Coordinates of C-alpha atoms in Angstrom, one line a residue:
Chain A
M1 CA 0.0 0.0 0.0
L2 CA 1.2 3.4 -0.9
H3 CA 1.5 6.0 1.7
R4 CA -0.7 9.1 1.4
A5 CA 2.2 11.4 0.9
A6 CA 3.6 9.2 -1.8
K7 CA 0.3 9.2 -3.6
L8 CA 0.2 13.0 -3.4
L9 CA 3.8 13.2 -4.7
I10 CA 2.9 10.9 -7.7
F11 CA -0.1 12.9 -8.5
S12 CA 1.6 16.3 -8.3
L13 CA 4.5 15.0 -10.4
L14 CA 2.1 13.7 -13.1
L15 CA 0.3 17.1 -13.0
L16 CA 3.5 19.0 -13.5
F17 CA 4.4 16.8 -16.5
A18 CA 0.9 17.1 -17.9
V19 CA 1.1 20.9 -17.7
I20 CA 4.5 21.0 -19.5
F21 CA 3.2 18.6 -22.2
L22 CA -0.1 20.4 -22.7
F23 CA 1.1 24.0 -22.4
P24 CA 2.4 24.5 -26.0
V25 CA -0.8 23.0 -27.5
L26 CA -3.1 24.8 -25.1
I27 CA -1.5 28.2 -25.8
T28 CA -1.8 27.7 -29.6
L29 CA -5.5 26.7 -29.2
T30 CA -6.6 29.5 -26.9
N31 CA -4.6 32.2 -28.7
S32 CA -6.3 31.2 -32.0
F33 CA -9.4 33.0 -30.5
M34 CA -7.6 36.3 -30.2
S35 CA -8.2 39.1 -32.6
V36 CA -5.6 39.5 -35.4
F37 CA -4.6 42.8 -33.9
E38 CA -4.2 41.4 -30.4
A39 CA -2.0 38.5 -31.6
A40 CA 0.2 40.9 -33.5
R41 CA 0.4 43.2 -30.5
R42 CA 1.3 40.5 -28.1
Y43 CA 3.8 38.6 -30.2
S44 CA 5.5 41.2 -32.5
A45 CA 9.3 41.1 -32.1
W46 CA 9.9 44.9 -32.2
F47 CA 8.2 47.9 -30.6
S48 CA 5.6 49.6 -32.7
A49 CA 2.9 52.2 -32.1
A50 CA 0.5 49.4 -31.1
N51 CA 2.6 47.9 -28.3
T52 CA 4.8 50.7 -26.8
Y53 CA 3.2 50.3 -23.4
D54 CA 4.4 46.6 -23.0
A55 CA 7.5 45.5 -21.3
G56 CA 10.7 45.1 -23.3
F57 CA 14.3 45.8 -23.7
E58 CA 16.2 48.2 -25.9
G59 CA 13.8 48.0 -28.8
I60 CA 13.0 44.3 -28.4
H61 CA 9.4 43.7 -27.6
Y62 CA 8.9 40.6 -25.5
A63 CA 6.1 38.1 -26.4
R64 CA 3.3 38.4 -23.9
V65 CA 2.0 34.8 -23.7
S66 CA -1.4 34.4 -22.1
L67 CA -3.9 31.5 -21.9
T68 CA -6.8 33.9 -22.0
P69 CA -7.3 36.3 -24.9
D70 CA -8.4 39.9 -23.9
L71 CA -11.3 39.4 -26.2
V72 CA -12.6 36.0 -27.5
T73 CA -13.3 36.2 -31.2
L74 CA -13.3 34.0 -34.3
K75 CA -11.6 36.9 -36.3
Q76 CA -8.4 34.9 -36.9
Y77 CA -10.4 32.0 -38.4
T78 CA -12.6 34.2 -40.5
A79 CA -9.6 36.1 -41.8
L80 CA -7.9 32.8 -42.5
L81 CA -10.8 31.1 -44.3
F82 CA -12.5 34.0 -46.0
G83 CA -9.7 36.6 -46.2
S84 CA -7.7 34.7 -48.8
P85 CA -8.3 31.4 -50.8
L86 CA -4.7 30.4 -50.0
Y87 CA -5.2 28.4 -46.8
L88 CA -8.0 26.3 -48.1
G89 CA -5.9 25.5 -51.1
L90 CA -2.9 24.5 -49.0
F91 CA -5.1 22.4 -46.8
L92 CA -6.4 20.7 -49.9
N93 CA -2.8 20.1 -51.0
S94 CA -2.1 18.3 -47.7
I95 CA -5.2 16.1 -48.3
K96 CA -4.2 15.4 -51.9
L97 CA -0.8 14.3 -50.7
T98 CA -1.8 12.3 -47.7
A99 CA -4.9 10.4 -48.9
P100 CA -3.3 8.6 -51.8
I101 CA -0.4 7.6 -49.6
I102 CA -2.6 6.1 -47.0
A103 CA -4.8 4.2 -49.5
G104 CA -1.7 3.0 -51.5
Q105 CA 0.2 1.9 -48.4
V106 CA -2.8 -0.2 -47.2
I107 CA -3.5 -1.7 -50.7
I108 CA 0.2 -2.6 -51.4
S109 CA 1.4 -3.7 -47.9
V110 CA -1.5 -5.7 -46.5
P111 CA -1.3 -8.5 -49.2
A112 CA 2.5 -8.4 -49.1
A113 CA 2.5 -8.9 -45.3
Y114 CA 0.1 -11.9 -45.7
A115 CA 2.4 -13.3 -48.4
F116 CA 5.5 -12.8 -46.2
E117 CA 3.8 -14.5 -43.2
T118 CA 2.4 -17.6 -45.0
S119 CA 4.6 -18.2 -48.0
R120 CA 7.3 -20.9 -47.9
L121 CA 9.5 -19.2 -50.4
K122 CA 13.2 -19.9 -49.8
F123 CA 14.6 -16.4 -49.6
K124 CA 11.6 -14.6 -48.0
E125 CA 13.3 -13.9 -44.7
A126 CA 16.4 -12.5 -46.5
L127 CA 14.1 -10.2 -48.5
Y128 CA 12.2 -9.3 -45.3
F129 CA 15.4 -8.3 -43.7
I130 CA 16.0 -5.8 -46.5
Y131 CA 12.5 -4.4 -45.8
V132 CA 13.3 -3.9 -42.1
V133 CA 16.7 -2.3 -42.9
I134 CA 15.1 0.2 -45.3
M135 CA 12.3 0.9 -42.8
L136 CA 14.9 1.8 -40.2
L137 CA 17.1 4.1 -42.3
P138 CA 16.8 7.8 -41.7
L139 CA 14.6 9.7 -44.1
Q140 CA 17.5 11.8 -45.5
V141 CA 19.2 8.6 -46.6
T142 CA 16.2 6.9 -48.3
L143 CA 15.4 10.3 -50.0
V144 CA 18.6 9.9 -52.1
P145 CA 17.4 6.8 -54.1
N146 CA 13.8 8.2 -54.2
F147 CA 15.2 11.4 -55.7
I148 CA 17.3 9.6 -58.3
M149 CA 14.4 7.5 -59.4
A150 CA 12.1 10.5 -59.6
G151 CA 14.6 12.2 -61.8
F152 CA 15.0 9.1 -64.0
L153 CA 11.2 8.7 -64.4
N154 CA 10.7 12.4 -64.8
M155 CA 8.3 12.5 -61.9
N156 CA 8.0 15.7 -60.0
G157 CA 5.7 17.3 -57.5
Y158 CA 3.2 15.1 -55.7
L159 CA 3.9 11.9 -57.6
A160 CA 7.6 12.0 -56.6
I161 CA 6.5 12.0 -52.9
I162 CA 3.4 9.7 -53.2
I163 CA 4.9 6.8 -55.2
P164 CA 7.9 6.1 -53.0
A165 CA 5.8 6.6 -49.8
V166 CA 3.3 4.0 -51.1
F167 CA 6.0 1.4 -51.4
S168 CA 7.6 2.3 -48.0
P169 CA 8.2 -1.0 -46.1
F170 CA 6.7 0.3 -42.9
G171 CA 3.2 -1.0 -43.7
V172 CA 4.4 -4.5 -44.5
F173 CA 6.3 -4.7 -41.3
L174 CA 3.4 -3.4 -39.1
V175 CA 0.8 -5.7 -40.6
R176 CA 3.1 -8.7 -40.4
Q177 CA 3.7 -8.1 -36.8
N178 CA 0.0 -8.3 -36.3
L179 CA -0.4 -11.4 -38.4
K180 CA 2.2 -13.1 -36.2
G181 CA -0.2 -12.9 -33.3
I182 CA -3.1 -14.6 -35.1
P183 CA -3.4 -18.3 -34.3
G184 CA -3.0 -20.6 -37.3
E185 CA -6.2 -22.5 -36.5
Y186 CA -8.3 -19.9 -38.2
A187 CA -6.7 -20.6 -41.5
E188 CA -6.5 -24.3 -40.8
A189 CA -10.3 -24.7 -40.5
A190 CA -10.8 -22.9 -43.8
K191 CA -8.1 -24.9 -45.4
I192 CA -9.9 -28.2 -44.5
D193 CA -13.0 -26.7 -46.2
G194 CA -10.9 -26.4 -49.3
A195 CA -10.4 -22.6 -49.3
G196 CA -7.3 -21.3 -51.1
H197 CA -5.0 -18.4 -50.1
V198 CA -7.2 -15.8 -51.8
K199 CA -10.4 -16.9 -50.0
I200 CA -8.5 -17.2 -46.7
F201 CA -7.0 -13.8 -47.1
I202 CA -10.2 -12.0 -48.0
Y203 CA -12.7 -13.8 -45.7
I204 CA -10.7 -14.8 -42.7
I205 CA -7.5 -12.7 -42.4
L206 CA -8.8 -9.3 -43.5
P207 CA -11.6 -9.1 -40.9
L208 CA -9.1 -10.2 -38.2
I209 CA -6.6 -7.5 -39.0
K210 CA -9.0 -4.5 -39.4
G211 CA -7.5 -3.1 -36.2
A212 CA -3.9 -3.3 -37.6
V213 CA -5.1 -1.6 -40.8
A214 CA -6.6 1.2 -38.8
S215 CA -3.4 1.5 -36.8
L216 CA -1.4 1.7 -40.0
S217 CA -3.6 4.3 -41.6
I218 CA -3.4 6.5 -38.5
L219 CA 0.4 6.3 -38.2
V220 CA 0.8 6.9 -41.9
F221 CA -1.6 9.9 -41.7
I222 CA 0.3 11.5 -38.9
E223 CA 3.6 11.0 -40.6
Y224 CA 2.6 12.4 -44.0
W225 CA 0.3 15.2 -42.8
N226 CA 3.5 16.4 -41.1
V227 CA 5.5 16.0 -44.3
V228 CA 8.3 18.6 -44.6
D229 CA 11.6 17.3 -46.0
Q230 CA 10.2 15.6 -49.1
A231 CA 8.0 18.6 -49.9
V232 CA 10.9 21.0 -49.6
I233 CA 12.9 19.0 -52.1
F234 CA 10.2 17.9 -54.6
I235 CA 7.7 20.8 -54.7
K236 CA 8.9 23.9 -56.4
E237 CA 5.8 26.1 -56.7
S238 CA 4.5 27.6 -53.4
V239 CA 0.8 27.2 -54.3
H240 CA 1.3 23.5 -54.4
E241 CA 3.0 23.3 -51.0
P242 CA 1.4 21.4 -48.2
L243 CA 0.4 23.5 -45.2
S244 CA 3.3 22.2 -43.2
V245 CA 6.0 23.9 -45.3
Y246 CA 4.0 27.1 -45.6
L247 CA 3.4 27.4 -41.8
S248 CA 7.1 27.3 -41.0
R249 CA 7.6 30.3 -43.3
L250 CA 4.5 32.1 -42.0
A251 CA 5.8 31.6 -38.4
G252 CA 9.0 33.5 -39.3
E253 CA 7.0 36.4 -40.6
G254 CA 4.8 36.3 -37.5
G255 CA 1.4 37.2 -39.1
G256 CA -1.6 37.7 -36.9
V257 CA -3.4 34.6 -38.1
I258 CA -0.6 32.2 -37.3
F259 CA -2.4 30.6 -34.3
A260 CA -5.6 30.0 -36.2
A261 CA -3.5 28.6 -39.2
S262 CA -1.6 26.3 -36.8
C263 CA -4.9 25.0 -35.2
F264 CA -6.5 24.7 -38.6
Y265 CA -3.6 22.5 -39.6
M266 CA -3.7 20.3 -36.4
F267 CA -7.5 19.8 -36.1
P268 CA -7.5 16.8 -38.5
T269 CA -4.8 15.1 -36.4
L270 CA -6.6 15.9 -33.2
L271 CA -9.8 14.4 -34.5
V272 CA -8.0 11.3 -35.6
F273 CA -6.2 11.1 -32.3
L274 CA -9.3 11.4 -30.2
Y275 CA -11.2 8.7 -32.2
G276 CA -8.2 6.5 -32.9
Q277 CA -6.0 6.7 -29.8
E278 CA -6.4 3.0 -29.0
Y279 CA -5.4 2.0 -32.5
M280 CA -2.5 4.4 -32.4
A281 CA -1.2 2.9 -29.2
E282 CA -1.6 -0.5 -30.6
G283 CA 0.3 0.5 -33.7
I284 CA 3.2 1.8 -31.6
Q285 CA 3.3 -1.4 -29.7
L286 CA 3.3 -3.4 -33.0
S287 CA 6.0 -1.3 -34.4
G288 CA 8.2 -2.3 -31.5
I289 CA 10.6 -4.8 -33.1
K290 CA 10.8 -8.1 -31.5
Chain B
M1 CA 0.1 -18.3 -38.7
R2 CA 2.8 -21.0 -38.7
A3 CA 0.4 -23.9 -38.5
A4 CA -1.2 -23.1 -41.9
K5 CA 0.7 -25.4 -44.2
R6 CA 0.1 -26.6 -47.7
I7 CA -2.7 -24.2 -48.6
K8 CA -3.5 -24.6 -52.3
G9 CA -2.4 -21.9 -54.6
E10 CA 1.0 -21.1 -53.2
G11 CA 1.7 -19.2 -56.5
V12 CA -0.9 -16.6 -55.7
L13 CA 1.2 -15.5 -52.8
I14 CA 3.9 -14.3 -55.2
L15 CA 1.3 -12.2 -56.9
L16 CA 0.4 -10.7 -53.5
L17 CA 4.0 -9.9 -52.7
L18 CA 5.0 -8.7 -56.2
P19 CA 3.7 -5.1 -56.2
S20 CA 5.3 -4.3 -52.9
A21 CA 8.6 -6.0 -53.7
A22 CA 8.8 -4.5 -57.2
G23 CA 8.1 -1.0 -55.9
L24 CA 10.7 -1.4 -53.1
F25 CA 13.2 -2.6 -55.6
M26 CA 12.5 0.2 -58.1
F27 CA 12.3 3.2 -55.7
Y28 CA 14.7 2.1 -52.9
I29 CA 17.1 -0.7 -53.7
A30 CA 17.9 -0.3 -57.5
P31 CA 18.5 3.5 -57.4
F32 CA 20.6 3.1 -54.2
V33 CA 22.8 0.5 -56.0
I34 CA 23.0 2.6 -59.2
S35 CA 23.9 5.7 -57.3
I36 CA 27.4 4.2 -56.7
Y37 CA 28.0 5.4 -60.2
N38 CA 27.4 9.0 -59.1
A39 CA 29.7 8.5 -56.2
V40 CA 32.7 7.7 -58.3
I41 CA 32.5 10.3 -61.1
D42 CA 33.6 13.9 -60.9
N43 CA 30.5 15.6 -62.3
P44 CA 27.4 14.6 -64.4
V45 CA 28.8 16.5 -67.5
T46 CA 32.4 15.2 -68.0
K47 CA 31.7 11.9 -66.2
N48 CA 35.4 11.2 -65.4
F49 CA 36.1 8.3 -63.1
V50 CA 37.6 9.6 -59.9
G51 CA 37.7 6.5 -57.7
L52 CA 37.2 7.2 -54.1
K53 CA 37.9 11.0 -54.3
N54 CA 34.2 11.9 -53.5
F55 CA 34.4 9.7 -50.4
T56 CA 37.6 11.2 -49.2
D57 CA 36.3 14.7 -49.9
V58 CA 33.2 14.1 -47.9
L59 CA 35.0 12.4 -45.0
G60 CA 37.7 15.1 -45.0
S61 CA 35.3 18.1 -45.2
E62 CA 34.9 20.1 -42.0
A63 CA 31.1 20.3 -42.5
F64 CA 30.7 16.5 -42.6
R65 CA 32.9 15.9 -39.5
M66 CA 31.0 18.6 -37.6
A67 CA 27.7 17.2 -38.7
A68 CA 28.7 13.6 -37.7
G69 CA 30.0 14.8 -34.4
N70 CA 26.9 16.8 -33.6
T71 CA 24.6 13.9 -34.6
L72 CA 26.5 11.6 -32.2
T73 CA 26.5 14.2 -29.4
F74 CA 22.8 14.7 -29.9
M75 CA 22.2 11.0 -29.7
I76 CA 24.3 10.5 -26.6
I77 CA 22.2 13.2 -24.8
C78 CA 18.9 12.3 -26.3
V79 CA 18.7 8.5 -26.3
P80 CA 19.1 8.0 -22.5
L81 CA 16.8 10.9 -21.7
N82 CA 14.2 9.6 -24.1
M83 CA 14.3 6.4 -22.1
V84 CA 14.4 7.8 -18.6
L85 CA 11.6 10.3 -19.0
P86 CA 9.1 7.9 -20.6
L87 CA 9.9 5.3 -18.0
V88 CA 9.2 7.8 -15.2
L89 CA 5.9 8.8 -16.9
A90 CA 4.9 5.2 -17.4
M91 CA 5.7 4.2 -13.8
L92 CA 3.9 7.3 -12.4
L93 CA 0.9 6.5 -14.6
T94 CA 0.6 2.9 -13.5
R95 CA 0.5 4.2 -9.9
A96 CA -2.0 7.0 -10.5
K97 CA -5.4 6.3 -9.0
T98 CA -7.4 8.9 -10.9
S99 CA -7.6 10.4 -14.4
R100 CA -5.1 7.9 -15.7
G101 CA -6.7 7.8 -19.2
F102 CA -6.8 11.6 -19.4
L103 CA -3.1 12.0 -18.4
W104 CA -2.1 9.2 -20.9
L105 CA -3.8 11.2 -23.6
I106 CA -1.9 14.3 -22.7
F107 CA 1.5 12.6 -22.8
L108 CA 0.7 11.1 -26.2
L109 CA -0.7 14.2 -27.7
P110 CA 2.5 15.9 -28.9
L111 CA 3.2 12.8 -31.1
V112 CA 0.3 13.7 -33.3
I113 CA 0.7 17.5 -33.4
P114 CA 2.2 18.5 -36.8
S115 CA 5.6 20.1 -36.3
G116 CA 4.5 23.1 -38.3
S117 CA 1.7 23.9 -35.8
M118 CA 4.3 24.4 -33.0
V119 CA 6.9 26.4 -34.8
F120 CA 5.5 29.8 -33.8
F121 CA 5.1 28.8 -30.2
W122 CA 8.7 27.5 -30.0
M123 CA 9.9 30.7 -31.6
K124 CA 8.1 32.8 -29.1
T125 CA 9.5 30.6 -26.3
F126 CA 13.2 30.3 -27.2
G127 CA 13.6 33.3 -29.5
L128 CA 15.0 36.7 -28.8
N129 CA 11.6 38.1 -27.9
G130 CA 10.5 34.8 -26.4
W131 CA 8.9 34.5 -23.0
I132 CA 11.9 32.7 -21.6
N133 CA 13.9 35.9 -22.0
A134 CA 11.0 37.9 -20.8
V135 CA 10.7 35.9 -17.6
F136 CA 14.2 34.9 -16.7
F137 CA 16.6 37.3 -18.6
P138 CA 14.7 40.5 -19.1
Q139 CA 17.8 42.7 -18.9
A140 CA 20.1 40.4 -20.9
P141 CA 18.0 38.7 -23.6
A142 CA 19.8 36.2 -25.9
D143 CA 18.7 34.6 -29.1
W144 CA 19.2 31.1 -27.7
A145 CA 19.0 29.4 -31.1
N146 CA 22.3 31.1 -32.0
T147 CA 24.1 30.0 -28.9
S148 CA 25.3 26.5 -27.8
A149 CA 22.1 26.3 -25.9
A150 CA 20.5 25.5 -29.2
R151 CA 21.3 21.9 -28.5
L152 CA 19.3 22.0 -25.3
I153 CA 16.3 23.5 -27.1
I154 CA 16.4 20.7 -29.6
V155 CA 16.6 18.1 -26.9
F156 CA 13.7 19.6 -25.1
I157 CA 11.5 19.7 -28.2
F158 CA 12.5 16.2 -29.2
L159 CA 11.6 14.9 -25.7
W160 CA 8.4 16.8 -25.7
K161 CA 7.3 15.3 -29.0
N162 CA 8.6 11.8 -28.7
A163 CA 8.4 10.8 -25.0
G164 CA 4.8 9.5 -25.5
Y165 CA 6.0 6.8 -28.0
N166 CA 8.4 5.1 -25.6
M167 CA 5.9 5.6 -22.7
V168 CA 3.4 3.4 -24.6
L169 CA 6.1 0.7 -25.0
F170 CA 7.0 1.0 -21.3
L171 CA 3.4 0.8 -20.2
A172 CA 3.0 -2.4 -22.2
G173 CA 6.2 -3.8 -20.7
L174 CA 5.2 -2.9 -17.1
N175 CA 1.8 -4.5 -17.6
M176 CA 3.6 -7.8 -18.4
I177 CA 5.2 -8.0 -15.0
P178 CA 3.0 -10.0 -12.6
A179 CA 1.8 -8.0 -9.6
E180 CA 2.6 -11.1 -7.4
Y181 CA 6.3 -10.5 -7.9
Y182 CA 6.0 -7.1 -6.1
E183 CA 3.7 -8.6 -3.4
C184 CA 6.2 -11.3 -2.7
A185 CA 9.1 -8.9 -2.6
A186 CA 7.1 -6.6 -0.3
I187 CA 6.3 -9.4 2.1
E188 CA 10.0 -10.3 2.2
G189 CA 10.7 -6.7 3.2
A190 CA 12.1 -5.3 0.0
G191 CA 11.7 -1.5 -0.2
A192 CA 10.6 0.5 -3.3
W193 CA 14.1 1.1 -4.6
R194 CA 15.1 -2.6 -4.2
Q195 CA 11.8 -3.7 -5.9
F196 CA 12.6 -1.3 -8.8
R197 CA 16.1 -2.6 -9.2
M198 CA 15.5 -6.3 -8.7
I199 CA 12.1 -6.7 -10.4
T200 CA 11.2 -3.7 -12.6
I201 CA 14.5 -3.2 -14.3
V202 CA 15.2 -6.9 -14.7
Y203 CA 11.9 -7.9 -16.2
L204 CA 11.8 -4.7 -18.3
A205 CA 15.2 -5.4 -19.9
P206 CA 13.7 -6.4 -23.3
T207 CA 11.5 -3.2 -23.3
L208 CA 14.5 -1.1 -22.3
F209 CA 16.4 -2.4 -25.2
L210 CA 13.5 -1.9 -27.6
T211 CA 13.1 1.7 -26.5
F212 CA 16.9 2.2 -26.8
I213 CA 16.7 1.1 -30.5
M214 CA 13.6 3.1 -31.2
S215 CA 15.1 6.2 -29.6
F216 CA 18.3 5.8 -31.7
I217 CA 16.2 5.6 -34.9
N218 CA 13.7 8.3 -33.9
S219 CA 16.5 10.7 -32.9
F220 CA 17.0 11.3 -36.7
K221 CA 13.5 12.6 -36.9
A222 CA 14.5 15.7 -34.8
F223 CA 15.7 17.2 -38.1
K224 CA 12.2 18.3 -39.1
E225 CA 11.9 20.6 -36.1
I226 CA 15.5 21.9 -36.4
Y227 CA 15.0 22.6 -40.0
M228 CA 11.6 24.3 -39.6
L229 CA 12.8 26.4 -36.7
F230 CA 16.4 27.3 -37.7
G231 CA 16.6 26.6 -41.5
G232 CA 19.3 24.8 -43.4
Y233 CA 22.2 26.5 -41.7
P234 CA 21.5 26.6 -38.0
H235 CA 24.0 27.3 -35.2
K236 CA 27.0 25.0 -35.6
S237 CA 26.2 23.0 -32.5
I238 CA 23.0 21.6 -34.1
Y239 CA 24.3 21.2 -37.7
M240 CA 23.4 17.6 -38.2
L241 CA 24.2 14.9 -40.8
Q242 CA 20.7 15.5 -42.2
H243 CA 21.6 19.1 -42.8
F244 CA 24.7 18.0 -44.6
M245 CA 22.7 15.7 -46.8
Y246 CA 20.0 18.2 -47.3
N247 CA 22.4 20.9 -48.3
Q248 CA 24.0 18.6 -50.9
F249 CA 20.4 18.2 -52.2
S250 CA 19.9 21.9 -52.4
A251 CA 23.3 22.5 -54.1
A252 CA 22.4 19.6 -56.5
N253 CA 25.8 18.0 -55.7
Y254 CA 24.8 14.5 -56.5
Q255 CA 28.3 13.2 -56.4
K256 CA 28.8 14.2 -52.8
L257 CA 25.2 13.2 -52.0
A258 CA 25.7 9.7 -53.3
A259 CA 29.1 9.4 -51.6
S260 CA 27.7 10.5 -48.2
S261 CA 24.7 8.2 -48.5
Y262 CA 27.2 5.4 -49.1
I263 CA 29.0 6.4 -46.0
V264 CA 26.0 6.9 -43.7
T265 CA 24.0 3.8 -44.8
P266 CA 26.6 1.1 -44.0
A267 CA 27.5 2.8 -40.7
F268 CA 23.8 3.0 -39.8
V269 CA 23.1 -0.6 -40.9
A270 CA 26.1 -1.9 -38.9
I271 CA 24.9 -0.2 -35.8
V272 CA 21.3 -1.4 -36.1
F273 CA 22.5 -4.9 -36.9
A274 CA 24.8 -5.0 -33.9
L275 CA 21.9 -3.8 -31.7
F276 CA 19.6 -6.5 -33.0
V277 CA 22.2 -9.3 -32.4
L278 CA 22.7 -7.9 -28.9
Q279 CA 18.9 -7.8 -28.4
R280 CA 18.5 -11.5 -29.5
K281 CA 21.1 -12.4 -26.9
I282 CA 19.4 -10.5 -24.2
S283 CA 15.9 -11.8 -25.1
E284 CA 17.2 -15.4 -25.0
N285 CA 17.6 -15.0 -21.3
F286 CA 13.9 -14.5 -20.7

């Protein structure tokens, strides 16, 4: 039994960590309900006519972070969504980039994972080892072959990002990890009834690995919604950029709608997270190499 | 799935595997192998064979050495911290009596937040006019990103974003340790520290190893934040191998790029392979 004081200590430690972890997200969320003017006044780097009364040092104007806006308003969001067509376009770009990658990864890797797990091919484990090695390589390293092939096939823009991502070995690995946990008896029974691999795969295995497919989709979504490196290399025109790249530039300029733009960009991931947290945790556990 | 033997239509499996294997070959393996050609010529126009000159150029360049050193330093700081903090979080969570699910959600949240959404907040935290300066150094503000403290900023942001990942792994590992072990130890008079050392750490060894490998691999992902916050040429203490590679991309220097990828890949594969062999050995004892 834990002592009362120990319990209190544990809870206060947890609370402290929770505050640290939540603080950046919470600030971004609450400050997105500031007016454009207030955001500019609070966060502008240099003194101007609008913020001369705030504390600062030799011309530097300190950011005045606050959890509560002086005035709660949706002005940032309306400016963002109706002020210019740019953000909706960039948001669509992110969808155009992410959706085909998720669909492609699932369609390509789920059958391949089943084949790896059930086939008795001689060299399959050697091939699988190559999959794992490529999966573990840092992105900047695998980008080199991706880039060479894109140049060779004359692919550019979205295709140059989507196609290699679809063939990324991660999905095969994740789904196979899940398949390893399914008892052979399921397929055994169907086999006795005379079902072949195609029938077993479609009618028995697929329903059993729905969870793993959900985990895979969520992890791929989070990864590519956040795409930066590939986009910087492959996408030349700024109207085609995903929101991620644009935001890092906007942050440097420090516009008054930056908080709303940041929130706008993270809402889809928050939604997926709230509905799919269990699948995500399961995916993380599956991706643990054993 | 092992028990399912001799299912008819073995050939169809090859068809299921083929799209994935062909794509992997075409976009990852083949171009990597072919790029050795880029690594041994002087430039794409004259195409003179220069042997290992590109390799010695890369290895000898100050930027590469600095980048390799920084990457290593970053890992040495980051990997242990990214194991200790998640373990602490996981152990605290298993002992929490209330709002466990809610706290779990909070610790996992940064993992899904796109890096771009946080760039402004980090700028207004660690930047010249950031609140750290406002609160702690109002009379002597510094642009922390341009000092050697930049490394600490990166470590902090990395831990903030990635601790949840290892926490999930640790929670799963902790759940596998039977509660009876602790009860037994408590009856025999073992204190909390002794229980931690003799039970938790021992039975968590496979998970510890797993989180070690994952932290090592994930530590390369810190580049995204560094790049978004500080651009392609940050303070020299956080100029990483990824910056080096990325700047070769930008300069369209495919000879150096190919050579450096041929240097980094075998080194990386060797390290990961050694870790796996070690892990197998450790796991065999359980």
